[in-house]
PDB file of C-alpha atoms in Angstrom:
ATOM      1  CA  MET A   1     -24.716  -7.710 -28.458  1.00 45.00           C
ATOM      2  CA  THR A   2     -25.285 -10.318 -25.754  1.00 48.00           C
ATOM      3  CA  ASP A   3     -27.484 -13.358 -26.059  1.00 55.00           C
ATOM      4  CA  ALA A   4     -30.580 -12.718 -23.967  1.00 54.00           C
ATOM      5  CA  SER A   5     -30.890 -16.442 -23.321  1.00 56.00           C
ATOM      6  CA  SER A   6     -27.392 -16.764 -21.829  1.00 57.00           C
ATOM      7  CA  PRO A   7     -27.080 -16.595 -18.037  1.00 59.00           C
ATOM      8  CA  PRO A   8     -25.595 -13.405 -16.579  1.00 61.00           C
ATOM      9  CA  ALA A   9     -21.867 -13.456 -15.863  1.00 78.00           C
ATOM     10  CA  ASN A  10     -20.969 -14.455 -12.312  1.00 94.00           C
ATOM     11  CA  PRO A  11     -18.662 -11.738 -10.883  1.00 94.00           C
ATOM     12  CA  GLU A  12     -17.126 -14.128  -8.343  1.00 96.00           C
ATOM     13  CA  LYS A  13     -16.309 -16.758 -10.987  1.00 96.00           C
ATOM     14  CA  ILE A  14     -14.829 -14.097 -13.270  1.00 96.00           C
ATOM     15  CA  ALA A  15     -12.666 -12.758 -10.448  1.00 97.00           C
ATOM     16  CA  LEU A  16     -11.464 -16.200  -9.332  1.00 97.00           C
ATOM     17  CA  ALA A  17     -10.674 -17.172 -12.921  1.00 97.00           C
ATOM     18  CA  TRP A  18      -8.598 -13.990 -13.134  1.00 98.00           C
ATOM     19  CA  THR A  19      -6.646 -14.585  -9.896  1.00 97.00           C
ATOM     20  CA  HIS A  20      -6.009 -18.150 -11.067  1.00 97.00           C
ATOM     21  CA  THR A  21      -3.951 -16.767 -13.985  1.00 97.00           C
ATOM     22  CA  ALA A  22      -1.255 -15.460 -11.595  1.00 97.00           C
ATOM     23  CA  ARG A  23       2.234 -16.538 -12.672  1.00 96.00           C
ATOM     24  CA  PHE A  24       5.747 -15.691 -11.536  1.00 94.00           C
ATOM     25  CA  LEU A  25       7.356 -12.737 -13.313  1.00 95.00           C
ATOM     26  CA  THR A  26      10.505 -11.690 -11.443  1.00 93.00           C
ATOM     27  CA  THR A  27      12.139 -11.254  -8.042  1.00 91.00           C
ATOM     28  CA  ALA A  28      14.110  -8.312  -6.663  1.00 90.00           C
ATOM     29  CA  SER A  29      16.051  -7.554  -3.507  1.00 84.00           C
ATOM     30  CA  GLN A  30      16.119  -3.805  -4.147  1.00 85.00           C
ATOM     31  CA  LEU A  31      13.492  -1.352  -5.321  1.00 88.00           C
ATOM     32  CA  ASP A  32      15.500  -0.251  -8.359  1.00 90.00           C
ATOM     33  CA  GLN A  33      15.586  -3.852  -9.584  1.00 92.00           C
ATOM     34  CA  LEU A  34      11.828  -3.909 -10.118  1.00 93.00           C
ATOM     35  CA  PRO A  35      10.665  -3.347 -13.703  1.00 93.00           C
ATOM     36  CA  ALA A  36       8.962  -0.081 -14.543  1.00 92.00           C
ATOM     37  CA  THR A  37       5.358  -0.833 -15.491  1.00 94.00           C
ATOM     38  CA  GLU A  38       2.087   0.862 -16.313  1.00 94.00           C
ATOM     39  CA  LEU A  39       0.083  -2.099 -15.005  1.00 97.00           C
ATOM     40  CA  PRO A  40      -1.768  -1.677 -11.691  1.00 97.00           C
ATOM     41  CA  GLU A  41       0.242  -3.344  -8.945  1.00 97.00           C
ATOM     42  CA  ILE A  42      -1.337  -4.873  -5.843  1.00 98.00           C
ATOM     43  CA  ALA A  43       1.047  -5.485  -2.930  1.00 96.00           C
ATOM     44  CA  PHE A  44       0.604  -8.151  -0.254  1.00 95.00           C
ATOM     45  CA  VAL A  45       2.199  -7.333   3.090  1.00 93.00           C
ATOM     46  CA  GLY A  46       2.111  -8.661   6.629  1.00 91.00           C
ATOM     47  CA  ARG A  47       4.005 -10.042   9.581  1.00 87.00           C
ATOM     48  CA  SER A  48       5.818 -13.338   9.270  1.00 82.00           C
ATOM     49  CA  ASN A  49       3.384 -16.120  10.274  1.00 83.00           C
ATOM     50  CA  ALA A  50       0.305 -14.000   9.452  1.00 85.00           C
ATOM     51  CA  GLY A  51      -0.511 -16.404   6.615  1.00 87.00           C
ATOM     52  CA  LYS A  52       0.492 -14.155   3.703  1.00 89.00           C
ATOM     53  CA  SER A  53       1.893 -16.787   1.332  1.00 88.00           C
ATOM     54  CA  THR A  54      -0.965 -19.149   2.115  1.00 91.00           C
ATOM     55  CA  ALA A  55      -3.523 -16.436   1.386  1.00 92.00           C
ATOM     56  CA  ILE A  56      -1.885 -15.572  -1.947  1.00 93.00           C
ATOM     57  CA  ASN A  57      -1.817 -19.235  -2.961  1.00 94.00           C
ATOM     58  CA  THR A  58      -5.460 -19.624  -1.938  1.00 96.00           C
ATOM     59  CA  LEU A  59      -6.488 -16.588  -3.978  1.00 96.00           C
ATOM     60  CA  ALA A  60      -4.602 -17.922  -6.997  1.00 96.00           C
ATOM     61  CA  GLN A  61      -5.894 -21.463  -6.405  1.00 95.00           C
ATOM     62  CA  GLN A  62      -2.308 -22.665  -6.708  1.00 94.00           C
ATOM     63  CA  LYS A  63      -0.315 -24.577  -4.110  1.00 89.00           C
ATOM     64  CA  ARG A  64       3.169 -23.184  -4.683  1.00 87.00           C
ATOM     65  CA  LEU A  65       2.826 -19.778  -6.335  1.00 91.00           C
ATOM     66  CA  ALA A  66       3.992 -17.790  -3.304  1.00 84.00           C
ATOM     67  CA  PHE A  67       6.834 -19.507  -1.492  1.00 72.00           C
ATOM     68  CA  ALA A  68       6.574 -19.737   2.278  1.00 60.00           C
ATOM     69  CA  SER A  69      10.052 -20.160   3.746  1.00 53.00           C
ATOM     70  CA  LYS A  70      10.451 -22.869   6.385  1.00 51.00           C
ATOM     71  CA  THR A  71      12.249 -20.184   8.392  1.00 47.00           C
ATOM     72  CA  PRO A  72       9.858 -17.227   8.616  1.00 48.00           C
ATOM     73  CA  GLY A  73      11.446 -13.878   7.863  1.00 47.00           C
ATOM     74  CA  ARG A  74      14.197 -15.320   5.685  1.00 47.00           C
ATOM     75  CA  THR A  75      12.503 -14.628   2.360  1.00 60.00           C
ATOM     76  CA  GLN A  76      13.867 -11.146   1.689  1.00 72.00           C
ATOM     77  CA  HIS A  77      12.825 -10.396  -1.871  1.00 82.00           C
ATOM     78  CA  ILE A  78       9.900  -8.715  -3.572  1.00 89.00           C
ATOM     79  CA  ASN A  79       8.305 -11.248  -5.886  1.00 91.00           C
ATOM     80  CA  LEU A  80       6.146 -10.064  -8.781  1.00 94.00           C
ATOM     81  CA  PHE A  81       3.399 -12.106 -10.435  1.00 96.00           C
ATOM     82  CA  GLU A  82       1.554 -11.276 -13.661  1.00 97.00           C
ATOM     83  CA  LEU A  83      -2.197 -11.718 -14.076  1.00 98.00           C
ATOM     84  CA  GLY A  84      -4.497 -11.767 -17.078  1.00 97.00           C
ATOM     85  CA  PRO A  85      -3.861 -13.123 -20.577  1.00 96.00           C
ATOM     86  CA  LYS A  86      -0.252 -14.223 -21.117  1.00 95.00           C
ATOM     87  CA  ASP A  87       0.051 -12.070 -24.232  1.00 96.00           C
ATOM     88  CA  ALA A  88      -1.601  -9.063 -22.566  1.00 96.00           C
ATOM     89  CA  PRO A  89      -1.224  -9.072 -18.759  1.00 96.00           C
ATOM     90  CA  ASP A  90      -3.470  -6.555 -17.017  1.00 97.00           C
ATOM     91  CA  ALA A  91      -2.176  -6.434 -13.420  1.00 97.00           C
ATOM     92  CA  LEU A  92       0.631  -7.464 -11.091  1.00 97.00           C
ATOM     93  CA  PHE A  93       0.677  -8.956  -7.602  1.00 97.00           C
ATOM     94  CA  ALA A  94       3.701  -8.001  -5.478  1.00 95.00           C
ATOM     95  CA  ASP A  95       4.547 -10.328  -2.593  1.00 92.00           C
ATOM     96  CA  LEU A  96       6.595  -8.326  -0.090  1.00 90.00           C
ATOM     97  CA  PRO A  97       8.746  -9.994   2.583  1.00 84.00           C
ATOM     98  CA  GLY A  98       7.116 -10.826   5.882  1.00 82.00           C
ATOM     99  CA  TYR A  99       8.298  -8.596   8.708  1.00 79.00           C
ATOM    100  CA  GLY A 100       8.783  -8.825  12.451  1.00 70.00           C
ATOM    101  CA  TYR A 101      10.404 -12.245  12.823  1.00 62.00           C
ATOM    102  CA  ALA A 102      12.652 -12.167  15.894  1.00 54.00           C
ATOM    103  CA  ALA A 103      15.441 -14.423  14.549  1.00 58.00           C
ATOM    104  CA  VAL A 104      16.332 -12.067  11.678  1.00 61.00           C
ATOM    105  CA  ASN A 105      19.311  -9.866  12.535  1.00 70.00           C
ATOM    106  CA  ARG A 106      18.770  -6.160  13.160  1.00 73.00           C
ATOM    107  CA  GLU A 107      20.711  -5.036  10.076  1.00 75.00           C
ATOM    108  CA  SER A 108      18.484  -7.105   7.791  1.00 70.00           C
ATOM    109  CA  LYS A 109      15.360  -5.833   9.534  1.00 69.00           C
ATOM    110  CA  LEU A 110      16.388  -2.210   9.082  1.00 74.00           C
ATOM    111  CA  ARG A 111      17.349  -2.729   5.438  1.00 73.00           C
ATOM    112  CA  TRP A 112      14.034  -4.338   4.624  1.00 73.00           C
ATOM    113  CA  GLN A 113      12.081  -1.784   6.604  1.00 76.00           C
ATOM    114  CA  LYS A 114      13.670   0.875   4.383  1.00 80.00           C
ATOM    115  CA  VAL A 115      12.933  -1.068   1.165  1.00 81.00           C
ATOM    116  CA  MET A 116       9.298  -1.623   2.155  1.00 82.00           C
ATOM    117  CA  ALA A 117       8.807   1.956   3.284  1.00 83.00           C
ATOM    118  CA  ASP A 118      10.218   3.256   0.008  1.00 87.00           C
ATOM    119  CA  TYR A 119       8.108   0.803  -1.991  1.00 90.00           C
ATOM    120  CA  LEU A 120       4.885   1.810  -0.263  1.00 90.00           C
ATOM    121  CA  GLU A 121       5.670   5.517  -0.451  1.00 89.00           C
ATOM    122  CA  VAL A 122       7.033   5.908  -3.982  1.00 89.00           C
ATOM    123  CA  ARG A 123       6.323   2.871  -6.200  1.00 92.00           C
ATOM    124  CA  ARG A 124       4.415   4.644  -8.982  1.00 93.00           C
ATOM    125  CA  SER A 125       2.471   1.623 -10.241  1.00 95.00           C
ATOM    126  CA  LEU A 126       1.209   0.676  -6.764  1.00 96.00           C
ATOM    127  CA  SER A 127      -2.588   0.822  -6.842  1.00 97.00           C
ATOM    128  CA  GLY A 128      -3.583  -1.322  -3.872  1.00 97.00           C
ATOM    129  CA  VAL A 129      -2.223  -2.860  -0.668  1.00 97.00           C
ATOM    130  CA  VAL A 130      -3.526  -6.017   1.018  1.00 97.00           C
ATOM    131  CA  LEU A 131      -2.405  -6.307   4.644  1.00 96.00           C
ATOM    132  CA  MET A 132      -2.576  -9.769   6.217  1.00 94.00           C
ATOM    133  CA  VAL A 133      -3.252  -9.684   9.953  1.00 95.00           C
ATOM    134  CA  ASP A 134      -3.675 -12.717  12.186  1.00 94.00           C
ATOM    135  CA  SER A 135      -7.300 -12.348  13.299  1.00 96.00           C
ATOM    136  CA  ARG A 136      -6.402 -13.618  16.779  1.00 95.00           C
ATOM    137  CA  LEU A 137      -3.782 -10.895  17.325  1.00 94.00           C
ATOM    138  CA  GLY A 138      -5.150  -7.837  15.531  1.00 94.00           C
ATOM    139  CA  LEU A 139      -2.915  -4.983  14.414  1.00 95.00           C
ATOM    140  CA  THR A 140       0.510  -5.099  16.036  1.00 91.00           C
ATOM    141  CA  GLU A 141       2.950  -2.230  16.486  1.00 89.00           C
ATOM    142  CA  LEU A 142       4.742  -3.241  13.278  1.00 87.00           C
ATOM    143  CA  ASP A 143       1.444  -3.287  11.378  1.00 91.00           C
ATOM    144  CA  GLN A 144       0.793   0.218  12.680  1.00 91.00           C
ATOM    145  CA  GLN A 145       4.188   1.310  11.340  1.00 87.00           C
ATOM    146  CA  LEU A 146       3.276  -0.079   7.932  1.00 88.00           C
ATOM    147  CA  LEU A 147       0.035   1.914   8.015  1.00 91.00           C
ATOM    148  CA  GLU A 148       2.100   5.049   8.564  1.00 90.00           C
ATOM    149  CA  PHE A 149       4.222   4.291   5.480  1.00 89.00           C
ATOM    150  CA  VAL A 150       1.235   3.984   3.150  1.00 92.00           C
ATOM    151  CA  ALA A 151      -1.260   6.293   4.887  1.00 94.00           C
ATOM    152  CA  PRO A 152      -0.604   9.433   2.791  1.00 94.00           C
ATOM    153  CA  ARG A 153      -1.381   7.596  -0.463  1.00 96.00           C
ATOM    154  CA  VAL A 154      -4.401   5.775   1.004  1.00 97.00           C
ATOM    155  CA  ARG A 155      -5.943   8.969   2.358  1.00 97.00           C
ATOM    156  CA  THR A 156      -5.809  10.633  -1.077  1.00 97.00           C
ATOM    157  CA  GLY A 157      -7.359   7.578  -2.743  1.00 96.00           C
ATOM    158  CA  ALA A 158      -4.229   6.977  -4.847  1.00 96.00           C
ATOM    159  CA  VAL A 159      -3.776   3.547  -3.238  1.00 97.00           C
ATOM    160  CA  LYS A 160      -6.623   1.286  -2.119  1.00 97.00           C
ATOM    161  CA  PHE A 161      -6.276  -0.670   1.116  1.00 98.00           C
ATOM    162  CA  LEU A 162      -7.712  -3.985   2.307  1.00 98.00           C
ATOM    163  CA  VAL A 163      -7.041  -5.824   5.564  1.00 97.00           C
ATOM    164  CA  LEU A 164      -7.477  -9.597   5.579  1.00 97.00           C
ATOM    165  CA  LEU A 165      -8.006 -10.969   9.078  1.00 97.00           C
ATOM    166  CA  THR A 166      -6.453 -14.364   8.390  1.00 96.00           C
ATOM    167  CA  LYS A 167      -6.953 -17.704  10.147  1.00 95.00           C
ATOM    168  CA  ALA A 168     -10.580 -16.722  10.802  1.00 96.00           C
ATOM    169  CA  ASP A 169     -11.538 -20.401  11.043  1.00 96.00           C
ATOM    170  CA  LYS A 170      -9.875 -20.393  14.480  1.00 95.00           C
ATOM    171  CA  LEU A 171     -12.407 -17.860  15.816  1.00 96.00           C
ATOM    172  CA  ASN A 172     -16.035 -18.348  16.745  1.00 96.00           C
ATOM    173  CA  ARG A 173     -18.643 -15.872  15.553  1.00 96.00           C
ATOM    174  CA  LYS A 174     -18.393 -13.588  18.583  1.00 97.00           C
ATOM    175  CA  GLU A 175     -14.589 -13.523  18.441  1.00 97.00           C
ATOM    176  CA  GLY A 176     -14.673 -12.798  14.705  1.00 97.00           C
ATOM    177  CA  GLU A 177     -17.013  -9.860  15.185  1.00 97.00           C
ATOM    178  CA  ALA A 178     -14.815  -8.510  17.991  1.00 97.00           C
ATOM    179  CA  SER A 179     -11.707  -8.785  15.792  1.00 97.00           C
ATOM    180  CA  LEU A 180     -13.436  -6.950  12.944  1.00 97.00           C
ATOM    181  CA  ARG A 181     -14.650  -4.215  15.262  1.00 97.00           C
ATOM    182  CA  ALA A 182     -11.263  -3.648  16.919  1.00 96.00           C
ATOM    183  CA  VAL A 183      -9.293  -3.434  13.665  1.00 97.00           C
ATOM    184  CA  SER A 184     -11.975  -1.280  12.017  1.00 96.00           C
ATOM    185  CA  GLU A 185     -11.572   1.268  14.810  1.00 95.00           C
ATOM    186  CA  GLN A 186      -7.787   1.309  14.327  1.00 95.00           C
ATOM    187  CA  LEU A 187      -8.200   1.862  10.585  1.00 96.00           C
ATOM    188  CA  GLY A 188     -10.133   5.035  11.312  1.00 94.00           C
ATOM    189  CA  VAL A 189      -6.862   6.960  10.984  1.00 92.00           C
ATOM    190  CA  LEU A 190      -7.023   6.311   7.216  1.00 95.00           C
ATOM    191  CA  ALA A 191     -10.570   7.533   6.733  1.00 93.00           C
ATOM    192  CA  THR A 192     -11.199  10.369   4.275  1.00 96.00           C
ATOM    193  CA  ASP A 193     -13.827  10.981   1.600  1.00 97.00           C
ATOM    194  CA  GLU A 194     -11.353   9.754  -1.019  1.00 97.00           C
ATOM    195  CA  ALA A 195      -9.986   6.690   0.792  1.00 97.00           C
ATOM    196  CA  ASP A 196     -10.994   3.157  -0.237  1.00 97.00           C
ATOM    197  CA  VAL A 197     -10.382   1.033   2.874  1.00 97.00           C
ATOM    198  CA  GLY A 198     -11.841  -2.405   3.525  1.00 97.00           C
ATOM    199  CA  ILE A 199     -11.579  -5.220   6.045  1.00 97.00           C
ATOM    200  CA  THR A 200     -12.750  -8.816   5.954  1.00 97.00           C
ATOM    201  CA  LEU A 201     -12.373 -12.092   7.790  1.00 97.00           C
ATOM    202  CA  PHE A 202     -10.419 -14.607   5.704  1.00 97.00           C
ATOM    203  CA  SER A 203      -9.607 -18.290   6.023  1.00 96.00           C
ATOM    204  CA  ALA A 204      -7.439 -20.238   3.593  1.00 94.00           C
ATOM    205  CA  LEU A 205      -8.660 -23.439   5.239  1.00 94.00           C
ATOM    206  CA  SER A 206     -12.424 -22.868   4.949  1.00 95.00           C
ATOM    207  CA  LYS A 207     -12.141 -20.452   1.973  1.00 96.00           C
ATOM    208  CA  ARG A 208     -14.101 -17.877   3.945  1.00 96.00           C
ATOM    209  CA  GLY A 209     -13.919 -14.490   2.245  1.00 97.00           C
ATOM    210  CA  LEU A 210     -12.172 -15.899  -0.837  1.00 97.00           C
ATOM    211  CA  GLY A 211     -14.766 -14.836  -3.404  1.00 97.00           C
ATOM    212  CA  ASP A 212     -15.231 -11.386  -1.899  1.00 97.00           C
ATOM    213  CA  VAL A 213     -11.490 -10.699  -1.830  1.00 97.00           C
ATOM    214  CA  ALA A 214     -10.997 -11.914  -5.406  1.00 98.00           C
ATOM    215  CA  GLN A 215     -13.803  -9.612  -6.559  1.00 97.00           C
ATOM    216  CA  ALA A 216     -12.325  -6.648  -4.690  1.00 97.00           C
ATOM    217  CA  LEU A 217      -8.879  -7.117  -6.245  1.00 98.00           C
ATOM    218  CA  HIS A 218     -10.354  -7.717  -9.699  1.00 97.00           C
ATOM    219  CA  GLY A 219     -12.246  -4.450  -9.302  1.00 96.00           C
ATOM    220  CA  TRP A 220      -9.052  -2.627  -8.317  1.00 97.00           C
ATOM    221  CA  ALA A 221      -7.322  -3.851 -11.470  1.00 96.00           C
ATOM    222  CA  HIS A 222     -10.343  -3.281 -13.730  1.00 94.00           C
ATOM    223  CA  PRO A 223     -11.993  -0.057 -12.535  1.00 87.00           C
ATOM    224  CA  ILE A 224     -15.247   0.844 -14.240  1.00 79.00           C
ATOM    225  CA  ALA A 225     -14.909   4.160 -16.008  1.00 65.00           C
ATOM    226  CA  PRO A 226     -17.517   6.710 -14.856  1.00 59.00           C
ATOM    227  CA  THR A 227     -20.223   7.542 -17.352  1.00 50.00           C
ATOM    228  CA  ALA A 228     -20.733  11.050 -18.701  1.00 49.00           C
ATOM    229  CA  ALA A 229     -23.756  11.490 -16.430  1.00 49.00           C
ATOM    230  CA  GLU A 230     -21.744  10.813 -13.259  1.00 47.00           C
TER     231      GLU A 230
END
């Protein structure tokens, strides 16, 4: 029974408090090195220099949770982070390597393309994917390839999908709206009645979109069970 005099819970504060609990769990260079888990897993993906590590750190309100290599494209591991109470974690964040950096040799690119494709297609605990896209560039050819890897699971509703248009502070209002519109049209290939696909402007610098994204991810990890009447 709740106290009628107490203020209602603030969903944004609850979600941000939850993302703040993120802590390093393990790292793996191959898919079979990842622990089997029943916890919902939310993967963060994106091109090198799209602001992925910065966005993760901003969401977690921690400066050094996700490590951004000084040489983009050189961090070639999947890093897992636990969230929720330490004695009863309730979700995982998976930070996947940035892709598309020109200085990385072709063999490494192909190996990691295979690891990421397999992860997105078969990782059983994967429940959501967050794609970081530089808002000034929009979806690139490599981003489109990533969409193809995960599309079958997104279309069935098995995996939720959210695009963060990063570095939005560098755009004015008109440019931001144009970026949203262009990427929204490209995401139409994922649209089905079952699919859960979202897009939002995001800025680690101004914190634009931070609360909304935290709430979305918290909702993914803590789905509300339908009532008998639904």
